[in-house]
Coordinates of C-alpha atoms in Angstrom, one line a residue:
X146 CA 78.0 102.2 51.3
X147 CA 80.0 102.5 48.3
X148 CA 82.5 99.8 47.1
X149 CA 86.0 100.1 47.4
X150 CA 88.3 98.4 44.6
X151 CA 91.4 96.5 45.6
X152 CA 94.5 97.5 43.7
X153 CA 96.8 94.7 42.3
X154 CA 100.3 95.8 41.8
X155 CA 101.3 96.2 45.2
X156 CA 104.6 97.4 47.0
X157 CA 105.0 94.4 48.9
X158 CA 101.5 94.1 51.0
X159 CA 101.5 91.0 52.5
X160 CA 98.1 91.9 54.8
X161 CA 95.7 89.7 57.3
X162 CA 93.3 89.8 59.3
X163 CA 93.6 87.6 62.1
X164 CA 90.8 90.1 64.2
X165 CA 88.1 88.4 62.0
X166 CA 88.6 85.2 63.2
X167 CA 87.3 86.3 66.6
X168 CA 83.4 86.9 67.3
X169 CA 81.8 89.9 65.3
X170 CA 81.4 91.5 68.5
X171 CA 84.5 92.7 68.7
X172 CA 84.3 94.5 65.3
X173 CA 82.2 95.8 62.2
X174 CA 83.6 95.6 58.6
X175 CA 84.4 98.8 57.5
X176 CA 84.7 101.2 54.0
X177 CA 85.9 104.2 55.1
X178 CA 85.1 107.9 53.5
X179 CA 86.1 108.6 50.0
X180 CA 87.8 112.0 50.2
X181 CA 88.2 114.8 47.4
X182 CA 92.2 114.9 47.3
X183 CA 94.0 113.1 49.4
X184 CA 97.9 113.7 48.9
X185 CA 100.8 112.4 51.0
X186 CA 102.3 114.6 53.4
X187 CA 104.9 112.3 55.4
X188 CA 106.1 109.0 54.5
X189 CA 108.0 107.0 57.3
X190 CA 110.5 105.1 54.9
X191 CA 113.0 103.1 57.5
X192 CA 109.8 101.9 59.1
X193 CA 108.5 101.1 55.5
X194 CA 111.2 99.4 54.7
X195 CA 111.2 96.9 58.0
X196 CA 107.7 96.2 56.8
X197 CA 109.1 94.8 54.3
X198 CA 107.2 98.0 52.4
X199 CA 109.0 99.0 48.7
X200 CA 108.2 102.4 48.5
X201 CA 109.2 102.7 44.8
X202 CA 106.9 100.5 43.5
X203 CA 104.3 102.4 43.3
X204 CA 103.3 106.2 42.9
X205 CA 102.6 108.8 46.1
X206 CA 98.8 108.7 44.7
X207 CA 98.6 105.1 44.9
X208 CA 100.1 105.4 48.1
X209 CA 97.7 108.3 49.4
X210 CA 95.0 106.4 48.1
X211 CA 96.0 103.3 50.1
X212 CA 97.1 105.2 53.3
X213 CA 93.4 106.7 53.5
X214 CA 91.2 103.3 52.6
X215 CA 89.6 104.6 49.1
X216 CA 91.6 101.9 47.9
X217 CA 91.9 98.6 49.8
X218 CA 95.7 96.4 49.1
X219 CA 95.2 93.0 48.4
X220 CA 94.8 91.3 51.8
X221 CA 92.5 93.9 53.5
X222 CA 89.6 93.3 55.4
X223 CA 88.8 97.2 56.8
X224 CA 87.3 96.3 60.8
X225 CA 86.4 99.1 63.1
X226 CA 87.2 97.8 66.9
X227 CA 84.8 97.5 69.4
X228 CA 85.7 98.5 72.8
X229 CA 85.1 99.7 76.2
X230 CA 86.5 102.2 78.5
X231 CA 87.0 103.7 81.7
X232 CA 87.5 107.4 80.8
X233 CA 88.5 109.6 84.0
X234 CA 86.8 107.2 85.9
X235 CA 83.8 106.7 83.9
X236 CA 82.5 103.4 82.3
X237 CA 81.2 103.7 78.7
X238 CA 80.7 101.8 75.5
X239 CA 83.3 102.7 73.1
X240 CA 84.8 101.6 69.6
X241 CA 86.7 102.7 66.9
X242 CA 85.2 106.0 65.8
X243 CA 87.2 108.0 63.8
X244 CA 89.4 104.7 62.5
X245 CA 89.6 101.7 60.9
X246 CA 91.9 98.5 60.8
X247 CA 93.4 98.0 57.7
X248 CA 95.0 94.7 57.8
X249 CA 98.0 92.7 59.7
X250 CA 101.4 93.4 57.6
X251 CA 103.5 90.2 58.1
X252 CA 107.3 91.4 57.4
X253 CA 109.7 89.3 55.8
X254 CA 110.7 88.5 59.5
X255 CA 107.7 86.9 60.4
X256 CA 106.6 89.8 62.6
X257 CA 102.8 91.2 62.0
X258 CA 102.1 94.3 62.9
X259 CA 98.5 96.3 63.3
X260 CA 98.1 99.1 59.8
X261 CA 95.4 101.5 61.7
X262 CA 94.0 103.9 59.5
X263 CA 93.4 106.8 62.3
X264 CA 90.7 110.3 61.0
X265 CA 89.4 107.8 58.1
X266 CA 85.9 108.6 58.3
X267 CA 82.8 107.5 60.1
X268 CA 82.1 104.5 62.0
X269 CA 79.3 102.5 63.4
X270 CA 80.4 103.3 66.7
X271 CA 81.2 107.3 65.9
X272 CA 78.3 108.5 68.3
X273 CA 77.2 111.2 65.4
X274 CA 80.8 112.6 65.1
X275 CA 82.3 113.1 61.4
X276 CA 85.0 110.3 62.4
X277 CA 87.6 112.9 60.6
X278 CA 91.1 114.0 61.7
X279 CA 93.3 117.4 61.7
X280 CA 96.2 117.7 59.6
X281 CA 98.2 119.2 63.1
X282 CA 97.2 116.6 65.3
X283 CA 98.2 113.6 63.0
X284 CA 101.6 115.4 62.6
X285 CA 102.0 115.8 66.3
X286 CA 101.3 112.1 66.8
X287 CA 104.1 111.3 64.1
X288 CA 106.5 113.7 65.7
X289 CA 105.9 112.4 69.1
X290 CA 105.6 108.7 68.4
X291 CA 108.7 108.5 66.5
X292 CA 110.5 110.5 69.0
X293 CA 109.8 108.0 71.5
X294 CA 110.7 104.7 69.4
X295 CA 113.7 106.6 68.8
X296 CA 114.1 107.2 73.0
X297 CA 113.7 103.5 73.3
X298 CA 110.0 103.4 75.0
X299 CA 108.0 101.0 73.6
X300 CA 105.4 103.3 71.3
X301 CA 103.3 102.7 68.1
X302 CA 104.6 104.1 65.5
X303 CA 103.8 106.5 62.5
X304 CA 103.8 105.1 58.5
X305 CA 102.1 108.0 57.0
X306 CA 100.3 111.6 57.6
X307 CA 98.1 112.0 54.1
X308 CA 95.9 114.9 54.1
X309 CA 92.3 114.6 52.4
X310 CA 91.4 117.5 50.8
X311 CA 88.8 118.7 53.0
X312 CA 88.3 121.3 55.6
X313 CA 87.0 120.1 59.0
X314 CA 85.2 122.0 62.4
X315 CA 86.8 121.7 65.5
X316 CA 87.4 125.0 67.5
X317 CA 88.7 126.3 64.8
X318 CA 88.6 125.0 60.8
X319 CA 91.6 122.5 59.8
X320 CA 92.6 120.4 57.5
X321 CA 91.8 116.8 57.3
X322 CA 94.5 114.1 57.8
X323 CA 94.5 110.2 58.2
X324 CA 97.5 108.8 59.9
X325 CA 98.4 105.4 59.7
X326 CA 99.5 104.2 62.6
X327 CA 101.4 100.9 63.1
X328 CA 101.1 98.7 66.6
X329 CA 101.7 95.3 67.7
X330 CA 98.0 95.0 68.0
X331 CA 95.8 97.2 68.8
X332 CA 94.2 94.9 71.7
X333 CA 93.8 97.2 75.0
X334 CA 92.1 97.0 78.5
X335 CA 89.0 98.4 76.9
X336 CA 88.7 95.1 74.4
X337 CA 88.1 92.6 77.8
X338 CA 86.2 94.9 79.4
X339 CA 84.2 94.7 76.2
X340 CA 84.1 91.1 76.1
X341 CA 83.0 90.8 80.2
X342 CA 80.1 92.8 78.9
X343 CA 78.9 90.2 76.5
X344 CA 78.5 88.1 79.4
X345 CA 79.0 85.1 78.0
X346 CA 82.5 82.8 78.7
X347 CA 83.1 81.3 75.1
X348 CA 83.5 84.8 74.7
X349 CA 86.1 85.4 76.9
X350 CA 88.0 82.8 76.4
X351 CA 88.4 83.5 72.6
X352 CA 89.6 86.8 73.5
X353 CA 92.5 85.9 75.7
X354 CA 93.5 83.2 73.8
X355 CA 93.7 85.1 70.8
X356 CA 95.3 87.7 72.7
X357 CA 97.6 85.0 73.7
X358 CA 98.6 83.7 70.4
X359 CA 99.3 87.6 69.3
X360 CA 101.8 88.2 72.3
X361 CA 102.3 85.5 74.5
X362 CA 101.8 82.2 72.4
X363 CA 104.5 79.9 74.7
X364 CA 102.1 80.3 77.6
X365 CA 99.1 78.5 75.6
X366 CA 101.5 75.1 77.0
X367 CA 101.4 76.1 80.5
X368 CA 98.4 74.7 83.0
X369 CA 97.8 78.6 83.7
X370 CA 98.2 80.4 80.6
X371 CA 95.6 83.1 81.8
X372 CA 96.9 83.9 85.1
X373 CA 100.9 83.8 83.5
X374 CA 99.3 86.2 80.5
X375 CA 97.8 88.6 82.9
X376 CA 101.5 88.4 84.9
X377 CA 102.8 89.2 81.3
X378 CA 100.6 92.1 80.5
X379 CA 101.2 93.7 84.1
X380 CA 105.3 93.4 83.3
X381 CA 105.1 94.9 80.3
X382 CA 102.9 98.0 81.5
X383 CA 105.5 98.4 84.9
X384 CA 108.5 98.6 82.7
X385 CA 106.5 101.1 80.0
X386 CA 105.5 103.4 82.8
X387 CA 108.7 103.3 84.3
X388 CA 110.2 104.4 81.0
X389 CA 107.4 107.5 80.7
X390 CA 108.4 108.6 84.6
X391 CA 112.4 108.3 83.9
X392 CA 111.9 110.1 80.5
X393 CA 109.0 113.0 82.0
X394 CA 106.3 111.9 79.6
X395 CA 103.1 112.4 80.9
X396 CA 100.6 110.4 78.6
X397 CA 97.2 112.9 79.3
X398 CA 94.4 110.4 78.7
X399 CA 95.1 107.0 80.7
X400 CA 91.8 105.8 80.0
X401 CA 91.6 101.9 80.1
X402 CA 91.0 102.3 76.5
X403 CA 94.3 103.8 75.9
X404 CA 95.9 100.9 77.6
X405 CA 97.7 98.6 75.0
X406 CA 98.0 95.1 76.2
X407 CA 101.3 94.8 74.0
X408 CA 102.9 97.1 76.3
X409 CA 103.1 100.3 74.1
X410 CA 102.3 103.9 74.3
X411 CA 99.2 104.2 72.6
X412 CA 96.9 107.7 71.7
X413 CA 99.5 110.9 71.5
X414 CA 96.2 113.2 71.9
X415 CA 96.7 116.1 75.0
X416 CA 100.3 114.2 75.8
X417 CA 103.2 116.5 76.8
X418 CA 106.7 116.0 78.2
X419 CA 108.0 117.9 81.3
X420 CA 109.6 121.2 81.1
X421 CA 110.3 122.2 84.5
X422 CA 109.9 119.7 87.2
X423 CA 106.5 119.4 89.1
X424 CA 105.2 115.7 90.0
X425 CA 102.2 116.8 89.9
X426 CA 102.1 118.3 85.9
X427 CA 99.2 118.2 84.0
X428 CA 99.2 119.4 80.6
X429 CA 95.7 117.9 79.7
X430 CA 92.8 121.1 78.9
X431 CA 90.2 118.6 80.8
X432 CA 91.8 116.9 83.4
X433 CA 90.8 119.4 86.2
X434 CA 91.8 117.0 88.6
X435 CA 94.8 116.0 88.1
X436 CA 93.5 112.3 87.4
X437 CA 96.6 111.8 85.1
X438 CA 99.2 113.8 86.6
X439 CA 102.8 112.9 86.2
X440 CA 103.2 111.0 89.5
X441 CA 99.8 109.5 89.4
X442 CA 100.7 107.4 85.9
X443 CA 101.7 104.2 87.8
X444 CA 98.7 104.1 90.0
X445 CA 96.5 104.7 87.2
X446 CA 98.2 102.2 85.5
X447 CA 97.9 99.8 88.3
X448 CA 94.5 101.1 88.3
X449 CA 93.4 100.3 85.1
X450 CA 94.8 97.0 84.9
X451 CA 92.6 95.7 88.1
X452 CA 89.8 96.6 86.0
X453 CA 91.4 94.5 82.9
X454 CA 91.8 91.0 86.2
X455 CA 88.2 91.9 86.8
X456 CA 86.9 91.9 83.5
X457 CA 88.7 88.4 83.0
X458 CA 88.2 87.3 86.7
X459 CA 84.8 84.8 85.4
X460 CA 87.5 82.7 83.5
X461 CA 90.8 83.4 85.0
X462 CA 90.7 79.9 87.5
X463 CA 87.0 77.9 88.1
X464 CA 87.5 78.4 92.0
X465 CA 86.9 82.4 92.7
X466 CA 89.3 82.3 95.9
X467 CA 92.5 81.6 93.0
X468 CA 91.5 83.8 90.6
X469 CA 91.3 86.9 92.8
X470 CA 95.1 85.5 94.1
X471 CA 96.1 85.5 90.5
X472 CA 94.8 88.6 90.2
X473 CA 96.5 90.3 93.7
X474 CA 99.4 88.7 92.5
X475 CA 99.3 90.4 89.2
X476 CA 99.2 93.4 90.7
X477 CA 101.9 92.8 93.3
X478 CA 104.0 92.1 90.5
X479 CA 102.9 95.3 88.6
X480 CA 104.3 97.6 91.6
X481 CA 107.0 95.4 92.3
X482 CA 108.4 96.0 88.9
X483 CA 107.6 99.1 88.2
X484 CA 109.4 100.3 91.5
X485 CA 112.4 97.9 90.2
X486 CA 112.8 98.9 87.0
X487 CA 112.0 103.0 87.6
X488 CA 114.8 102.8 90.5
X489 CA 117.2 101.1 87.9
X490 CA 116.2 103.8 85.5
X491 CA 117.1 106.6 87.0
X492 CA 120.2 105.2 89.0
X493 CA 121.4 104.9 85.3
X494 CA 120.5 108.3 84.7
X495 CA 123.1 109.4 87.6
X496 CA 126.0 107.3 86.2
X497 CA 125.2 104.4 89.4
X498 CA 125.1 100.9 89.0
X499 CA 122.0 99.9 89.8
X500 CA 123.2 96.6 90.8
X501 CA 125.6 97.2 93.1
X502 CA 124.9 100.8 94.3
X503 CA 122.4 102.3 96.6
X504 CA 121.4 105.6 94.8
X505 CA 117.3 105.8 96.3
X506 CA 118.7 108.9 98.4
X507 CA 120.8 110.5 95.6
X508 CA 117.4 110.0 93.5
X509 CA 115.0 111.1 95.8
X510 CA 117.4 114.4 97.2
X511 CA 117.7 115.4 93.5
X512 CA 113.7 115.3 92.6
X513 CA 113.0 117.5 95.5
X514 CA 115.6 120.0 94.4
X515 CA 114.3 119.9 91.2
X516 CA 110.5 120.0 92.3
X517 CA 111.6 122.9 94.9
X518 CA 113.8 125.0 92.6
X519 CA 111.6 124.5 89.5
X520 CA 114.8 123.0 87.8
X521 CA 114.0 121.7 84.1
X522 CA 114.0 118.1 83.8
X523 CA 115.5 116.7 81.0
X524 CA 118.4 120.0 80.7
X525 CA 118.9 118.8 84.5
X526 CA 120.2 115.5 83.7
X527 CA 121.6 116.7 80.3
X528 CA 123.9 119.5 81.6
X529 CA 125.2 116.8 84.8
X530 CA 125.8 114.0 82.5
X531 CA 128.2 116.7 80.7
X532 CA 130.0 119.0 83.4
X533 CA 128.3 118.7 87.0
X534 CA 129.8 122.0 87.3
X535 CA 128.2 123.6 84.9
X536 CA 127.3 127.5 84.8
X537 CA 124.0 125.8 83.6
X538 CA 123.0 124.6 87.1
X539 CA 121.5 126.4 90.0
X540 CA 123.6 128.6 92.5
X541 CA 122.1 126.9 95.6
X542 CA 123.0 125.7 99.2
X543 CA 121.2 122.6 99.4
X544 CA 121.6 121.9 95.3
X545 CA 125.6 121.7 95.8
X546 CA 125.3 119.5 99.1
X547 CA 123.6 117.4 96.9
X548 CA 126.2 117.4 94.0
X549 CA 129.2 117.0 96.1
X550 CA 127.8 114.3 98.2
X551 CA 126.3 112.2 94.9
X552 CA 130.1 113.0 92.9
X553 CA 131.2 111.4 96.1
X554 CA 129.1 108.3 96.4
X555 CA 130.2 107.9 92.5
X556 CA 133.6 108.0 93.5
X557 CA 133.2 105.7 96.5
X558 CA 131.6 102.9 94.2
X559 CA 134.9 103.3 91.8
X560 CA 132.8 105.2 89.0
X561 CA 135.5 107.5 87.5
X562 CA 134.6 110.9 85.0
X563 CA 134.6 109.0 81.8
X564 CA 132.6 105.8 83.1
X565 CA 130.1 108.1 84.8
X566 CA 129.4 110.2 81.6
X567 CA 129.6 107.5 79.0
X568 CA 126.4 105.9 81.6
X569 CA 124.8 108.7 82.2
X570 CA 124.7 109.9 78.2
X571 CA 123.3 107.0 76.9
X572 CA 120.0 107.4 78.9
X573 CA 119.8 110.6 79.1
X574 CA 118.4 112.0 76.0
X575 CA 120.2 115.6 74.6
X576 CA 117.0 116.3 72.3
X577 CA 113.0 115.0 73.1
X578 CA 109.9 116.5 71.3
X579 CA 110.1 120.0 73.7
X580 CA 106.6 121.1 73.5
X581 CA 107.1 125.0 72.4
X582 CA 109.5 123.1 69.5
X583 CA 106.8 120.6 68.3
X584 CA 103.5 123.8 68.7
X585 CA 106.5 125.9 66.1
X586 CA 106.7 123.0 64.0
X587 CA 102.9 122.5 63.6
X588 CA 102.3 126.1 62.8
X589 CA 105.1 126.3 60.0
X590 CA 103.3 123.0 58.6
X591 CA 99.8 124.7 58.7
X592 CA 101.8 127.6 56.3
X593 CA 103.0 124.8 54.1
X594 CA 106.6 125.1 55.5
X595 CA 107.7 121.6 55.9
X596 CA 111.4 122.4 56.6
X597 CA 111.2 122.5 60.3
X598 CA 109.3 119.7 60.3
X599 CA 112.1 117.7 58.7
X600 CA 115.0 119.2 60.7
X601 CA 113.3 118.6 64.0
X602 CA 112.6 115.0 63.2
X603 CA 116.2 114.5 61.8
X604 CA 117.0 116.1 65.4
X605 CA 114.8 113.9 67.4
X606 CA 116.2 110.5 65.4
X607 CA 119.4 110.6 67.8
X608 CA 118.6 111.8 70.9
X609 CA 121.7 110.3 72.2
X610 CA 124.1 112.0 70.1
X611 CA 125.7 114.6 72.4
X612 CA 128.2 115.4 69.7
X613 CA 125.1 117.4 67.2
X614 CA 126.2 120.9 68.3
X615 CA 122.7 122.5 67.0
X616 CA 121.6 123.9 70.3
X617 CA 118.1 124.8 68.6
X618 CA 116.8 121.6 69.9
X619 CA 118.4 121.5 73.8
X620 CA 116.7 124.7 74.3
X621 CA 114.4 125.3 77.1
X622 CA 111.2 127.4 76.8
X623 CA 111.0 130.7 77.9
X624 CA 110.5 130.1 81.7
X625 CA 107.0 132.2 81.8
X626 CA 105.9 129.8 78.6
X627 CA 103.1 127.0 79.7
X628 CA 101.7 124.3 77.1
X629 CA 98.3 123.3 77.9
X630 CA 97.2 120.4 75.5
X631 CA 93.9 119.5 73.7
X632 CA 92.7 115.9 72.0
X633 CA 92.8 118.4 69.4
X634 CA 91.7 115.5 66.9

């Protein structure tokens, strides 16, 4: 394995690695690939800059250099995770095998946050795969990722695309990219269900209280702090997935070892947003089932975080009988939440309040509309929270009951025109990451036309601002268009 130097001179890295104070189980020290040319291609600077990043102070080579591993900033200790997984279903051994961890940046808050090196070369747990990534998928990640931070939905987020000179195989030849992605941790389901298979409880218990001290540290004082951590983890995933089902995101790959125990959206691979309404999308080339279909996100989610109480159940209480209640409980509190927060969500996005409203029906009448006349989702809420009378919006019997009697309930509860718009625009986005916009994008990038790459995420920075008059980025797809998405990776 060749050496890597560590460069001196640094733009404010102030890295860790906390990871490498648990067993060496959970990871494998890492030098990644040393590539022919890497140059950087997108540089995130407002997120740079909260990490407390100068960008300034040092060139775009050093940078590149950095962003890909062939040079290590002082502080790093390179770690590929180890990890298990549930994927559609299936239990495997897993790990980090296209990736590596780079280090913990601590901001000049105090904050630490995950610098994942994603496409950095070969791993010990890359199963014979190159461990490389495409220039077009790294860029969609960045696109989407940001787009969502900017929606407000918990995501990791991009730093950098760099590409690395080479020319990799996938169905087609591309070229290679390393992404740096940035994430509260990168702890998921997949990480305990590793540990439960080491089968041994000193294990385990490092784990979550590791885990613990990363996100939860307060509960550490508690007498339960497992059972109140895995209450914490299941709060954070309902009000995540409620954000994804109020927004139309449909994630693709909920595989337990895309689940983030932080409570972010993790792995932009074969992810999509709705176009027209159908609760039972699926944009995903492989999922033939439907396993991750729009409306089955929160019972996956649920889902996978049973198998997260079972892989902890051996050391969640001594006596078995309380430690599957902590773990019912858990999920109780999963649904309960999730149907809470969803129903608050969306009553927002008709201009009720939640609090002292009954919208259900209202909810419930529209989505069947929509699901019945194939209405577009996010132009749907867009073109009500601006003129419910639009020209926009579908000549239809039942449609204009609905309107009428929703206008009416509005009126009833004292929610007059300017109240009900100023609501209903601030959650209901004018621009998201359309997937016919983000496929243009990522073929004038692969001509070396970064332009629309630029505008579009300018566009998708404010995707509150109703006053941008570039209609460019509202538009809907023609309606015979359908986006089927790969890994792509």
């Amino acid at each position: 394995m060749v050496s890597v130097p560590k460069q001196s001179g640094d733009a404010h890295w102030h890295l860790e690695n906390t990871y490498m104070t648990l067993p060496t189980v959970f990871y494998t020290p890492q030098v990644p690939t040393l590539f022919p040319k890497p140059v950087l291609r997108y540089f995130n600077d407002t997120l740079a800059d909260s990490l407390g990043f100068d960008r300034n102070a040092t060139t775009q080579s050093c940078w590149a250099q950095r962003l890909t591993g062939m040079v290590q900033p002082l502080g790093s200790q390179p770690i590929a995770l180890a990890y298990a997984g549930h994927q559609y279903g299936q239990f495997s051994q897993l790990g980090d095998g296209r990736a590596q961890l780079l280090g913990e940046q601590v901001t000049p808050a105090g904050e630490r946050f995950d610098l994942h090196l994603k496409g950095s070369g070969p791993t010990a747990y890359s199963r014979g795969f190159d461990g490389k990534g495409t220039y077009r998928s790294m860029v969609r990640e960045a696109i989407i990722s940001e787009a969502m931070h900017a929606l407000g939905i918990p995501s990791t987020r991009t730093l950098a695309v760099t590409t690395t000179g080479e020319r990799i195989r996938r169905e087609r030849w591309h070229e290679g990219a390393v992404l740096c992605r940035v994430a509260r941790s990168h702890l998921r389901v997949g990480t305990f269900q590793h540990a439960a298979l080491q089968d041994n409880p000193k294990v385990l218990h490092a784990l979550l209280r590791y885990a613990i001290s990363r996100h939860d540290p307060t509960l550490m004082q508690t007498d339960q702090p497992y059972a109140l951590w895995l209450r914490a983890v299941a709060d954070r995933q309902a009000r995540l997935i409620a954000a994804w089902q109020s927004i139309g995101f449909v994630h693709g790959v909920m595989n337990t070892d895309n689940m983030s125990i932080a409570g972010e959206t993790i792995d932009y691979g074969p992810c999509a947003f709705l176009d027209r309404y159908d609760e039972a999308a699926v944009f995903s080339s492989i999922d033939h089932d439907g396993r991750y279909a729009f409306k089955q996100q929160p019972y996956i989610a649920s889902w996978n975080l049973a198998r997260l109480a079972e892989a902890i159940l051996p050391v969640l209480h001594e006596d078995r009988s309380k430690a599957l209640a902590a773990a019912q409980a858990m999920l109780d509190h999963f649904a309960k939440t999730f149907t809470e927060v969803w129903q608050s969500n969306m009553a927002q996005k008709l201009g009720f309040d939640d609090e002292a409203d009954n919208p259900l029906p209202w909810i419930e009448t529209l989505l069947a509309h929509m699901q019945r006349l194939k209405l577009d989702y996010t132009h749907t809420f867009l073109t009500l929270s601006r003129d419910p009378f639009s020209q926009d919006l579908p000549v239809d019997n039942g449609f204009d009951d609905w309107r009428k009697s929703w206008l009416k309930a509005l009126e009833t509860a004292g929610v007059d025109q300017a109240t009900r718009m100023k609501r209903m625009q601030a959650v209901n986005p004018a621009r998201i990451p359309r997937n016919h916009l983000v496929e243009q994008v990522l073929d004038a990038m692969e001509e070396a036309d970064m332009a629309p790459f630029d505008a579009l995420m300018k566009a998708l920075s404010k995707p509150y601002d109703y006053h941008d008059t570039d209609a460019r980025y509202e538009a809907r797809p023609d309606p015979t268009y359908r986006f089927v998405s790969t890994c792509g990776t």
